[in-house]
C-alpha cells in the first residue's frame, strides 16, 4: 500500500516535527511507511505583517484565528481531494482507540491545530470532517493533541511498529487493565517478586494475573469494570448452549463484541452483538417478536450478520440481507495443543497474496472476486501456509470475526494429512492466545466434518446462517 500521509496545519510546525522525530513514529517516517507534512498557517496569510488572528465579533476575551489563512493552508495541502480533516478542539468528541482504528484506515489525514481562543467557525464548517478532543483538561493549543492522535493512529498502520510489536489484539479491549509486571532482580530494596510468578505453573500465573487485572480495574476504572462484568454474565448465560453460541462467547471474551441488545426469559436469552472492528453482527433470539426488535437495531454500517435461528434468517432477508450460506459451528474445547505432523508451515506475508487469491478468490469464490479481504488477513498476521520442498500447496487462517477457516490444500497434495496439520497449526496459535478455537463448516461438507471430528472438534446441534448486506445500488 502507499504510505499514509499526515498533514498538520499549525502555527508551530517545528513543535510537531521535533516532537515526533525521535520516536517510533520518526523511524516510520525514515522507513517511508508514513509521511509527516507540517504546514505553517502563517505562510498563507495575506496580511503584510504576518497577522493570522483578530478580535471575535460580539466581544469576549482573547483572539481568534482568521478564516483566510487557515483555508488557504488547507487548500494548499488537500487540493480538490476530499480528505478526512480533524480539528483538534476541547469541544470535540473524546478520542478513543476505536476512533484511532477508524482514522488508521485512511490514506491521508489533515490535522488542524487551533491556537488563541479558537478558529472562525466559517472555515471549520467548510473543511472539517471530524472535531476531536483528547480529554477533559485544558491545553494551550492543539499541537500536543495532534501529536497524541498521530502517535495512536500511526502505530496501527502496518509496518510502523517493528516485528514482534503487534498492535492486533490489545488487552485494553477486553475491558480490563493490565496486571502488574516484574523483572530482575528477584528482591529489590527488600521487596520480593510475587511467589506465583516464579512457580513456572502457567495456569496458576494466568489466574493470578486475571485476578490482579480485575482488582485494579474495579478500583481504578469502575466504568470499564461494569462493562467487563456485564460481558462475563452474558458469556455464562450463553454457555448453556456452548456449541451453538461459541462465536458469541468468544467475541465477548476476546473483547471484540459490544452488546447492542439483550433480553432474558427463564433460561433463554436474546442477544444482538456487534463487532465494530469488522462490521459483523451476531444474533440469537427467542421468537419473532424479539427478532424483529433486534433487526430494527442492526447498525447501519454492519456488513454481515450471523444468525442462529431460521426465523432470524427470514427476518433479515426481508431487510436488505441475503443468505450467503448455511453452516454448523465446530469448537475445540481442550487446552492442549495438537500435534502438527507436516513441518513446512509458516505465517504468510504479502508476497504470498497471489497464491492465496488464486485459490481462495478466483477458483473458490469466482473469478474477479476482490482479494482485499485476503490481503487484510495476511497483514493482520492471521494467514498460514503449508509448503512442500518450498512450494506452497495450501493455506488456512483466522477470519476477521475470529473463527478458524479458509482451509485449502491443492488437489494433487490431498490425502497426506496436510490439511489436518494446517488446521492443527492454526488451532495451536489460537490456544496460545487463550482463545477457544472454533470454525464454521458449510452444511453438507462431509469431508470437512470428518476432519474436524478427527482433530477433536465438537459439532453444534443446530444450523446457523451467514448473511450479507446487499448494497442499495445493487438491489
Ligand atoms: C474561554 C475558554 N478557552 C480557554 C479556557 C477555551 C480554550 C481554547 C483553546 C481552551 C483550550 C484551548 C486549547 N486547546 C486545544 O486546542 C485542544 C485541546 C484541549 O485543550 N484539551 C483536550 N483536547 C484538546 S484538542 C485541542
Short mmCIF file of C-alpha atoms and ligand atoms in Angstrom, two decimals:
data_model
loop_
_atom_site.label_atom_id
_atom_site.label_comp_id
_atom_site.label_asym_id
_atom_site.label_seq_id
_atom_site.Cartn_x
_atom_site.Cartn_y
_atom_site.Cartn_z
CA UNK A 1 0.00 0.00 0.00
CA UNK A 2 1.08 3.60 -0.47
CA UNK A 3 2.37 5.37 2.58
CA UNK A 4 -0.16 7.10 4.81
CA UNK A 5 0.18 10.88 4.67
CA UNK A 6 -0.28 13.04 7.77
CA UNK A 7 -0.62 16.79 7.11
CA UNK A 8 -0.60 19.11 10.13
CA UNK A 9 -1.79 22.72 9.78
CA UNK A 10 -0.32 24.69 12.69
CA UNK A 11 1.37 27.89 13.82
CA UNK A 12 4.18 25.74 15.34
CA UNK A 13 5.30 23.21 12.70
CA UNK A 14 8.68 22.63 14.35
CA UNK A 15 6.91 21.55 17.55
CA UNK A 16 5.24 18.67 15.68
CA UNK A 17 8.31 17.61 13.69
CA UNK A 18 10.72 17.82 16.62
CA UNK A 19 8.26 16.15 18.96
CA UNK A 20 7.72 13.10 16.78
CA UNK A 21 11.19 12.77 15.17
CA UNK A 22 12.99 10.81 17.94
CA UNK A 23 10.12 8.33 18.44
CA UNK A 24 8.91 5.14 16.76
CA UNK A 25 6.86 7.46 14.53
CA UNK A 26 10.02 9.27 13.41
CA UNK A 27 11.57 5.94 12.44
CA UNK A 28 8.47 5.05 10.43
CA UNK A 29 8.90 8.34 8.53
CA UNK A 30 12.54 7.40 7.80
CA UNK A 31 11.41 3.95 6.60
CA UNK A 32 8.91 5.62 4.26
CA UNK A 33 5.87 3.89 5.82
CA UNK A 34 4.23 7.22 6.71
CA UNK A 35 4.93 10.87 5.91
CA UNK A 36 4.61 13.96 8.12
CA UNK A 37 3.94 17.28 6.43
CA UNK A 38 3.79 20.14 8.96
CA UNK A 39 2.47 23.29 7.31
CA UNK A 40 2.86 26.76 8.86
CA UNK A 41 -0.52 28.51 8.61
CA UNK A 42 1.27 31.85 8.90
CA UNK A 43 2.88 31.23 5.49
CA UNK A 44 -0.57 31.60 3.95
CA UNK A 45 -1.72 34.88 5.45
CA UNK A 46 -2.35 37.73 3.01
CA UNK A 47 -1.69 40.23 5.80
CA UNK A 48 1.52 42.21 5.23
CA UNK A 49 2.59 41.91 8.85
CA UNK A 50 2.00 38.17 9.03
CA UNK A 51 -1.09 38.54 11.23
CA UNK A 52 -3.35 35.44 11.46
CA UNK A 53 -5.65 36.45 14.36
CA UNK A 54 -8.23 39.08 15.17
CA UNK A 55 -10.85 40.04 17.77
CA UNK A 56 -14.08 38.00 17.99
CA UNK A 57 -17.27 39.71 16.81
CA UNK A 58 -19.62 40.23 19.72
CA UNK A 59 -16.74 40.68 22.12
CA UNK A 60 -15.14 38.32 24.61
CA UNK A 61 -11.70 37.50 25.86
CA UNK A 62 -8.79 36.73 23.56
CA UNK A 63 -8.26 36.42 19.84
CA UNK A 64 -9.46 34.09 17.08
CA UNK A 65 -7.59 32.58 14.14
CA UNK A 66 -9.00 34.07 10.94
CA UNK A 67 -10.61 32.01 8.21
CA UNK A 68 -8.48 33.08 5.22
CA UNK A 69 -5.00 31.78 6.20
CA UNK A 70 -6.47 28.54 7.55
CA UNK A 71 -8.48 27.96 4.39
CA UNK A 72 -5.58 28.69 2.03
CA UNK A 73 -3.22 26.44 4.01
CA UNK A 74 -5.86 23.69 3.82
CA UNK A 75 -6.29 24.07 0.05
CA UNK A 76 -2.52 24.00 -0.40
CA UNK A 77 -2.29 20.52 1.13
CA UNK A 78 -5.67 19.00 0.21
CA UNK A 79 -6.11 20.46 -3.28
CA UNK A 80 -9.53 19.41 -4.53
CA UNK A 81 -9.37 15.98 -2.88
CA UNK A 82 -11.87 15.05 -0.20
CA UNK A 83 -9.54 14.45 2.74
CA UNK A 84 -10.61 13.49 6.27
CA UNK A 85 -9.82 16.67 8.23
CA UNK A 86 -9.60 16.64 12.01
CA UNK A 87 -9.94 19.83 14.05
CA UNK A 88 -8.36 19.47 17.49
CA UNK A 89 -10.60 21.25 19.95
CA UNK A 90 -11.80 20.95 23.56
CA UNK A 91 -15.34 20.89 22.07
CA UNK A 92 -14.62 17.72 20.06
CA UNK A 93 -15.63 14.11 20.55
CA UNK A 94 -13.31 12.44 23.10
CA UNK A 95 -10.60 10.45 21.30
CA UNK A 96 -10.72 6.65 21.72
CA UNK A 97 -8.91 3.56 20.44
CA UNK A 98 -11.86 2.80 18.13
CA UNK A 99 -11.51 6.25 16.56
CA UNK A 100 -7.77 5.67 16.14
CA UNK A 101 -8.50 2.41 14.29
CA UNK A 102 -11.02 4.21 12.08
CA UNK A 103 -8.58 7.02 11.16
CA UNK A 104 -5.80 4.44 10.57
CA UNK A 105 -7.77 3.13 7.58
CA UNK A 106 -7.45 6.47 5.72
CA UNK A 107 -4.65 7.04 3.23
CA UNK A 108 -4.37 10.73 4.04
CA UNK A 109 -5.34 12.84 7.07
CA UNK A 110 -5.27 16.57 7.75
CA UNK A 111 -4.94 17.82 11.35
CA UNK A 112 -5.92 21.40 12.07
CA UNK A 113 -4.41 22.78 15.28
CA UNK A 114 -6.07 25.80 16.82
CA UNK A 115 -4.43 28.48 18.87
CA UNK A 116 -5.73 31.50 20.77
CA UNK A 117 -9.41 31.04 21.65
CA UNK A 118 -10.20 29.06 18.52
CA UNK A 119 -10.88 29.45 14.79
CA UNK A 120 -13.52 31.35 12.79
CA UNK A 121 -16.49 28.97 12.56
CA UNK A 122 -16.99 29.51 8.80
CA UNK A 123 -13.75 27.86 7.78
CA UNK A 124 -14.40 24.98 10.17
CA UNK A 125 -17.78 24.40 8.50
CA UNK A 126 -16.10 24.39 5.12
CA UNK A 127 -13.18 21.99 5.68
CA UNK A 128 -13.51 20.00 8.90
CA UNK A 129 -14.95 16.45 8.86
CA UNK A 130 -14.21 15.47 12.49
CA UNK A 131 -13.80 17.51 15.68
CA UNK A 132 -11.78 15.69 18.31
CA UNK A 133 -10.67 16.39 21.90
CA UNK A 134 -8.09 14.27 23.72
CA UNK A 135 -9.71 14.65 27.14
CA UNK A 136 -11.28 16.96 29.66
CA UNK A 137 -8.35 19.19 30.57
CA UNK A 138 -7.12 22.47 29.15
CA UNK A 139 -4.08 22.71 26.87
CA UNK A 140 -2.58 25.85 25.35
CA UNK A 141 -3.16 24.69 21.77
CA UNK A 142 -3.99 21.77 19.51
CA UNK A 143 -0.40 20.69 18.67
CA UNK A 144 0.12 18.26 21.54
CA UNK A 145 -3.35 16.81 20.90
CA UNK A 146 -2.48 16.28 17.22
CA UNK A 147 0.76 14.55 18.24
CA UNK A 148 -1.13 12.27 20.63
CA UNK A 149 -3.55 11.33 17.86
CA UNK A 150 -0.83 10.81 15.26
CA UNK A 151 1.07 8.54 17.65
CA UNK A 152 -2.02 6.43 18.42
CA UNK A 153 -3.12 6.23 14.76
CA UNK A 154 0.30 5.61 13.19
CA UNK A 155 1.16 2.64 15.39
CA UNK A 156 -1.89 0.84 13.96
CA UNK A 157 -0.57 1.21 10.40
CA UNK A 158 1.18 -1.96 9.19
CA UNK A 159 4.97 -1.54 9.13
CA UNK A 160 5.11 1.27 11.69
CA UNK A 161 5.83 -0.98 14.65
CA UNK A 162 8.81 -3.32 14.36
CA UNK A 163 8.40 -7.09 14.17
CA UNK A 164 7.04 -8.61 17.32
CA UNK A 165 5.32 -5.42 18.48
CA UNK A 166 1.92 -6.31 17.07
CA UNK A 167 -0.95 -3.89 17.56
CA UNK A 168 -3.54 -6.56 16.60
CA UNK A 169 -5.13 -7.50 19.91
CA UNK A 170 -4.78 -5.11 22.78
CA UNK A 171 -5.56 -6.08 26.34
CA UNK A 172 -7.35 -2.76 26.74
CA UNK A 173 -10.05 -4.03 24.51
CA UNK A 174 -11.04 -6.70 26.97
CA UNK A 175 -12.29 -4.01 29.36
CA UNK A 176 -9.62 -4.91 31.89
CA UNK A 177 -6.47 -3.01 32.79
CA UNK A 178 -3.15 -4.81 32.64
CA UNK A 179 -1.75 -6.74 35.60
CA UNK A 180 1.48 -5.67 37.40
CA UNK A 181 4.77 -6.93 35.96
CA UNK A 182 8.19 -7.64 37.46
CA UNK A 183 11.71 -8.16 36.14
CA UNK A 184 15.09 -8.98 37.72
CA UNK A 185 16.27 -8.87 40.44
CA UNK A 186 14.05 -11.23 42.46
CA UNK A 187 14.45 -8.97 45.52
CA UNK A 188 14.78 -5.21 45.09
CA UNK A 189 15.05 -2.91 48.15
CA UNK A 190 13.73 -5.80 50.18
CA UNK A 191 10.62 -6.30 48.03
CA UNK A 192 10.15 -9.77 46.52
CA UNK A 193 8.60 -10.61 43.18
CA UNK A 194 5.23 -12.35 43.88
CA UNK A 195 5.98 -16.04 44.51
CA UNK A 196 3.50 -17.37 41.94
CA UNK A 197 5.43 -15.74 39.06
CA UNK A 198 8.48 -17.86 39.93
CA UNK A 199 6.46 -21.09 40.15
CA UNK A 200 6.52 -21.97 36.44
CA UNK A 201 2.87 -23.01 36.76
CA UNK A 202 1.34 -21.26 33.76
CA UNK A 203 -2.32 -21.75 34.58
CA UNK A 204 -1.74 -20.50 38.13
CA UNK A 205 0.13 -17.48 36.77
CA UNK A 206 -2.69 -16.74 34.32
CA UNK A 207 -5.26 -16.96 37.13
CA UNK A 208 -3.21 -14.63 39.36
CA UNK A 209 -2.79 -12.08 36.58
CA UNK A 210 -6.52 -12.14 35.77
CA UNK A 211 -7.36 -11.57 39.44
CA UNK A 212 -4.88 -8.65 39.64
CA UNK A 213 -6.39 -7.16 36.48
CA UNK A 214 -9.87 -7.42 37.91
CA UNK A 215 -8.95 -5.86 41.26
CA UNK A 216 -7.13 -2.97 39.56
CA UNK A 217 -9.94 -2.32 37.14
CA UNK A 218 -12.60 -2.43 39.84
CA UNK A 219 -10.61 0.06 41.95
CA UNK A 220 -9.39 2.45 39.23
CA UNK A 221 -11.88 2.18 36.40
CA UNK A 222 -15.36 1.25 37.67
CA UNK A 223 -16.75 2.22 34.25
CA UNK A 224 -14.65 -0.42 32.47
CA UNK A 225 -15.26 -2.95 35.20
CA UNK A 226 -19.04 -2.68 34.90
CA UNK A 227 -18.79 -3.48 31.17
CA UNK A 228 -16.43 -6.36 31.88
CA UNK A 229 -18.88 -7.87 34.37
CA UNK A 230 -21.83 -7.45 32.03
CA UNK A 231 -19.94 -9.36 29.35
CA UNK A 232 -18.89 -12.11 31.77
CA UNK A 233 -22.51 -12.58 32.84
CA UNK A 234 -23.63 -12.88 29.23
CA UNK A 235 -20.84 -15.36 28.45
CA UNK A 236 -22.03 -17.53 31.35
CA UNK A 237 -25.62 -17.44 30.07
CA UNK A 238 -24.59 -18.29 26.51
CA UNK A 239 -22.51 -21.22 27.80
CA UNK A 240 -25.79 -23.12 28.36
CA UNK A 241 -25.70 -23.76 24.60
CA UNK A 242 -21.98 -23.56 24.07
CA UNK A 243 -21.78 -25.37 20.74
CA UNK A 244 -24.35 -23.11 19.12
CA UNK A 245 -23.10 -19.88 20.70
CA UNK A 246 -19.34 -20.22 20.92
CA UNK A 247 -18.89 -17.45 18.30
CA UNK A 248 -20.69 -15.00 20.60
CA UNK A 249 -18.90 -16.19 23.73
CA UNK A 250 -15.51 -15.86 22.05
CA UNK A 251 -16.27 -12.45 20.53
CA UNK A 252 -17.17 -11.21 24.01
CA UNK A 253 -14.24 -12.93 25.74
CA UNK A 254 -11.71 -11.65 23.18
CA UNK A 255 -13.02 -8.12 23.66
CA UNK A 256 -14.33 -7.74 20.11
CA UNK A 257 -18.09 -7.57 20.57
CA UNK A 258 -20.35 -4.93 22.06
CA UNK A 259 -23.73 -5.88 23.45
CA UNK A 260 -26.35 -3.89 21.50
CA UNK A 261 -29.36 -5.73 22.89
CA UNK A 262 -30.04 -8.39 25.49
CA UNK A 263 -33.35 -9.82 26.72
CA UNK A 264 -33.84 -12.75 29.06
CA UNK A 265 -36.70 -15.13 29.66
CA UNK A 266 -36.27 -18.07 32.00
CA UNK A 267 -33.29 -19.99 30.67
CA UNK A 268 -33.29 -18.40 27.23
CA UNK A 269 -31.51 -15.26 26.08
CA UNK A 270 -31.98 -13.00 23.06
CA UNK A 271 -28.77 -11.25 22.09
CA UNK A 272 -27.55 -8.83 19.46
CA UNK A 273 -23.77 -8.40 19.41
CA UNK A 274 -21.79 -6.11 17.15
CA UNK A 275 -18.15 -6.45 16.24
CA UNK A 276 -17.40 -2.92 15.12
CA UNK A 277 -13.89 -3.88 14.04
CA UNK A 278 -15.17 -5.92 11.11
CA UNK A 279 -18.83 -4.80 10.84
CA UNK A 280 -20.30 -8.18 11.77
CA UNK A 281 -23.48 -8.69 13.84
CA UNK A 282 -24.27 -11.86 15.73
CA UNK A 283 -27.85 -12.63 16.70
CA UNK A 284 -29.78 -15.21 18.60
CA UNK A 285 -33.45 -14.82 19.61
CA UNK A 286 -36.39 -16.42 21.38
CA UNK A 287 -39.16 -15.57 18.99
CA UNK A 288 -40.16 -13.47 16.01
CA UNK A 289 -41.08 -10.50 18.15
CA UNK A 290 -37.66 -10.07 19.75
CA UNK A 291 -36.17 -10.94 16.37
CA UNK A 292 -37.94 -8.00 14.71
CA UNK A 293 -36.90 -5.73 17.56
CA UNK A 294 -33.25 -6.72 17.15
CA UNK A 295 -33.45 -6.35 13.38
CA UNK A 296 -34.58 -2.74 13.93
CA UNK A 297 -31.40 -2.20 15.92
CA UNK A 298 -28.92 -3.50 13.34
CA UNK A 299 -26.22 -0.83 12.92
CA UNK A 300 -26.30 0.97 9.57
CA UNK A 301 -22.61 0.24 8.97
CA UNK A 302 -22.91 -3.53 9.58
CA UNK A 303 -21.70 -5.59 6.60
CA UNK A 304 -22.70 -9.08 7.64
CA UNK A 305 -24.80 -10.93 10.16
CA UNK A 306 -24.54 -14.35 11.75
CA UNK A 307 -27.87 -15.72 12.94
CA UNK A 308 -28.58 -18.83 14.99
CA UNK A 309 -32.24 -19.34 14.06
CA UNK A 310 -34.08 -19.87 10.75
CA UNK A 311 -36.71 -17.25 11.59
CA UNK A 312 -33.98 -14.63 12.10
CA UNK A 313 -32.58 -15.55 8.69
CA UNK A 314 -36.05 -14.90 7.21
CA UNK A 315 -36.47 -11.59 9.06
CA UNK A 316 -33.13 -10.36 7.73
CA UNK A 317 -33.69 -11.48 4.15
CA UNK A 318 -36.70 -9.17 4.25
CA UNK A 319 -34.34 -6.35 5.26
CA UNK A 320 -31.51 -5.84 2.81
CA UNK A 321 -29.65 -9.01 3.72
CA UNK A 322 -29.16 -12.14 1.62
CA UNK A 323 -28.12 -15.61 2.75
CA UNK A 324 -24.56 -16.46 1.83
CA UNK A 325 -24.57 -19.91 3.41
CA UNK A 326 -25.78 -22.40 5.99
CA UNK A 327 -23.22 -23.68 8.47
CA UNK A 328 -22.54 -25.79 11.55
CA UNK A 329 -20.20 -24.48 14.19
CA UNK A 330 -17.40 -26.71 15.40
CA UNK A 331 -15.36 -26.00 18.50
CA UNK A 332 -12.25 -27.32 20.18
CA UNK A 333 -12.72 -27.26 23.93
CA UNK A 334 -9.43 -28.76 25.08
CA UNK A 335 -6.48 -26.70 26.28
CA UNK A 336 -3.71 -28.99 24.98
CA UNK A 337 -2.14 -28.11 21.66
CA UNK A 338 -2.49 -30.52 18.72
CA UNK A 339 0.39 -32.38 17.08
CA UNK A 340 1.46 -30.89 13.74
CA UNK A 341 2.91 -33.66 11.52
CA UNK A 342 3.63 -31.65 8.39
CA UNK A 343 6.62 -29.48 9.27
CA UNK A 344 6.66 -26.90 6.47
CA UNK A 345 4.07 -24.43 7.78
CA UNK A 346 4.64 -20.71 8.36
CA UNK A 347 2.81 -17.41 8.67
CA UNK A 348 2.19 -15.84 5.24
CA UNK A 349 3.39 -12.42 4.12
CA UNK A 350 2.06 -10.12 1.42
CA UNK A 351 4.39 -11.82 -1.11
CA UNK A 352 2.17 -14.90 -0.78
CA UNK A 353 -1.02 -12.99 -1.62
CA UNK A 354 -1.24 -14.05 -5.33
CA UNK A 355 -1.21 -17.74 -4.37
CA UNK A 356 -4.00 -17.40 -1.79
CA UNK A 357 -6.06 -15.18 -4.11
CA UNK A 358 -5.74 -17.67 -6.94
CA UNK A 359 -7.32 -20.46 -4.89
CA UNK A 360 -9.49 -18.62 -2.39
CA UNK A 361 -10.92 -15.88 -4.62
CA UNK A 362 -10.61 -16.83 -8.30
CA UNK A 363 -11.12 -20.59 -8.08
CA UNK A 364 -13.14 -20.65 -4.86
CA UNK A 365 -15.47 -17.66 -4.93
CA UNK A 366 -15.49 -16.99 -8.66
CA UNK A 367 -13.16 -15.08 -10.99
CA UNK A 368 -12.53 -11.45 -10.22
CA UNK A 369 -13.56 -11.72 -6.55
CA UNK A 370 -11.72 -8.98 -4.69
CA UNK A 371 -8.56 -10.06 -2.87
CA UNK A 372 -8.83 -7.17 -0.39
CA UNK A 373 -10.09 -9.41 2.38
CA UNK A 374 -7.25 -11.90 2.00
CA UNK A 375 -4.71 -9.07 1.92
CA UNK A 376 -6.16 -7.63 5.12
CA UNK A 377 -6.00 -11.06 6.83
CA UNK A 378 -2.37 -11.55 5.74
CA UNK A 379 -1.47 -8.10 7.07
CA UNK A 380 -3.15 -8.94 10.36
CA UNK A 381 -0.80 -11.94 10.66
CA UNK A 382 -3.77 -14.32 10.51
CA UNK A 383 -2.90 -16.45 7.43
CA UNK A 384 -0.67 -19.52 7.42
CA UNK A 385 0.66 -21.55 4.50
CA UNK A 386 1.74 -25.16 4.01
CA UNK A 387 4.73 -25.82 1.76
CA UNK A 388 6.29 -28.92 0.16
CA UNK A 389 10.00 -28.53 -0.56
CA UNK A 390 9.49 -24.77 -0.64
CA UNK A 391 6.46 -24.77 -2.96
CA UNK A 392 3.19 -23.61 -1.43
CA UNK A 393 0.46 -26.25 -1.53
CA UNK A 394 -2.24 -24.86 0.79
CA UNK A 395 -3.28 -22.36 3.45
CA UNK A 396 -5.56 -21.71 6.42
CA UNK A 397 -6.31 -18.71 8.56
CA UNK A 398 -8.36 -16.84 11.11
CA UNK A 399 -11.31 -14.79 9.84
CA UNK A 400 -11.75 -11.18 10.90
CA UNK A 401 -14.52 -12.01 13.37
CA UNK A 402 -12.28 -14.66 14.94
CA UNK A 403 -13.28 -18.06 13.51
CA UNK A 404 -10.85 -20.54 12.04
CA UNK A 405 -11.24 -21.11 8.30
CA UNK A 406 -10.13 -20.51 4.71
CA UNK A 407 -8.65 -24.03 4.81
CA UNK A 408 -7.43 -25.18 1.39
CA UNK A 409 -5.00 -27.77 0.04
CA UNK A 410 -4.38 -28.19 -3.69
CA UNK A 411 -5.91 -31.33 -5.16
CA UNK A 412 -2.67 -33.24 -6.00
CA UNK A 413 -1.44 -32.83 -2.42
CA UNK A 414 -4.53 -34.01 -0.57
CA UNK A 415 -4.76 -37.24 1.39
CA UNK A 416 -1.45 -36.87 3.18
CA UNK A 417 -2.56 -35.02 6.27
CA UNK A 418 -1.52 -31.52 5.18
CA UNK A 419 -4.98 -30.04 5.83
CA UNK A 420 -5.05 -31.61 9.29
CA UNK A 421 -1.60 -30.19 10.04
CA UNK A 422 -2.56 -26.72 8.79
CA UNK A 423 -5.66 -26.69 10.92
CA UNK A 424 -3.81 -28.04 13.96
CA UNK A 425 -1.21 -25.31 13.46
CA UNK A 426 -3.87 -22.57 13.49
CA UNK A 427 -5.61 -24.19 16.49
CA UNK A 428 -2.31 -24.02 18.37
CA UNK A 429 -1.83 -20.33 17.54
CA UNK A 430 -5.34 -19.63 18.87
CA UNK A 431 -4.75 -21.65 22.05
CA UNK A 432 -1.56 -19.68 22.69
CA UNK A 433 -3.69 -16.54 22.88
CA UNK A 434 -6.09 -18.14 25.33
CA UNK A 435 -8.86 -18.50 22.74
CA UNK A 436 -11.29 -21.36 22.26
CA UNK A 437 -10.78 -22.34 18.60
CA UNK A 438 -13.99 -22.60 16.60
CA UNK A 439 -14.96 -22.63 12.94
CA UNK A 440 -17.87 -22.84 10.53
CA UNK A 441 -18.35 -25.90 8.33
CA UNK A 442 -20.64 -25.43 5.35
CA UNK A 443 -23.75 -27.64 5.55
CA UNK A 444 -23.13 -30.86 3.61
CA UNK A 445 -19.33 -30.62 3.55
CA UNK A 446 -18.79 -34.16 4.82
CA UNK A 447 -15.03 -34.15 4.19
CA UNK A 448 -14.57 -31.10 6.37
CA UNK A 449 -16.84 -32.50 9.09
CA UNK A 450 -14.74 -35.71 9.17
CA UNK A 451 -11.55 -33.68 9.51
CA UNK A 452 -12.95 -31.58 12.36
CA UNK A 453 -14.10 -34.69 14.17
CA UNK A 454 -10.72 -36.36 13.73
CA UNK A 455 -8.99 -33.32 15.25
CA UNK A 456 -11.28 -33.47 18.29
CA UNK A 457 -13.75 -30.70 17.46
CA UNK A 458 -17.36 -30.90 18.66
CA UNK A 459 -20.18 -30.03 16.28
CA UNK A 460 -23.17 -27.78 17.06
CA UNK A 461 -26.62 -29.39 17.11
CA UNK A 462 -28.19 -26.63 15.04
CA UNK A 463 -27.51 -24.89 11.76
CA UNK A 464 -26.69 -21.28 11.54
CA UNK A 465 -26.51 -18.77 8.71
CA UNK A 466 -24.15 -16.14 7.37
CA UNK A 467 -25.96 -13.21 5.76
CA UNK A 468 -24.51 -10.41 3.68
CA UNK A 469 -25.83 -6.89 3.49
CA UNK A 470 -26.99 -6.13 -0.03
CA UNK A 471 -25.76 -2.68 -1.03
CA UNK A 472 -28.54 -0.29 -2.01
CA UNK A 473 -27.22 0.27 -5.55
CA UNK A 474 -27.16 -3.43 -6.36
CA UNK A 475 -30.79 -4.20 -5.42
C1 LIG B 1 -12.53 30.56 27.01
C2 LIG B 1 -12.17 29.12 27.02
N1 LIG B 1 -10.91 28.88 26.34
C3 LIG B 1 -9.80 28.80 27.29
C4 LIG B 1 -10.05 28.08 28.55
C5 LIG B 1 -11.12 27.68 25.57
C6 LIG B 1 -9.91 27.03 25.04
C7 LIG B 1 -9.48 27.25 23.76
C8 LIG B 1 -8.40 26.59 23.26
C9 LIG B 1 -9.22 26.09 25.81
C10 LIG B 1 -8.12 25.43 25.31
C11 LIG B 1 -7.71 25.70 24.03
C12 LIG B 1 -6.53 24.98 23.50
N2 LIG B 1 -6.78 23.52 23.47
C13 LIG B 1 -6.84 22.85 22.34
O1 LIG B 1 -6.64 23.41 21.30
C14 LIG B 1 -7.18 21.45 22.38
C15 LIG B 1 -7.48 20.57 23.50
C16 LIG B 1 -7.53 20.79 24.89
O2 LIG B 1 -7.30 21.88 25.44
N3 LIG B 1 -7.86 19.73 25.70
C17 LIG B 1 -8.12 18.49 25.22
N4 LIG B 1 -8.11 18.24 23.91
C18 LIG B 1 -7.77 19.28 23.07
S1 LIG B 1 -7.70 19.15 21.42
C19 LIG B 1 -7.29 20.75 21.21
#
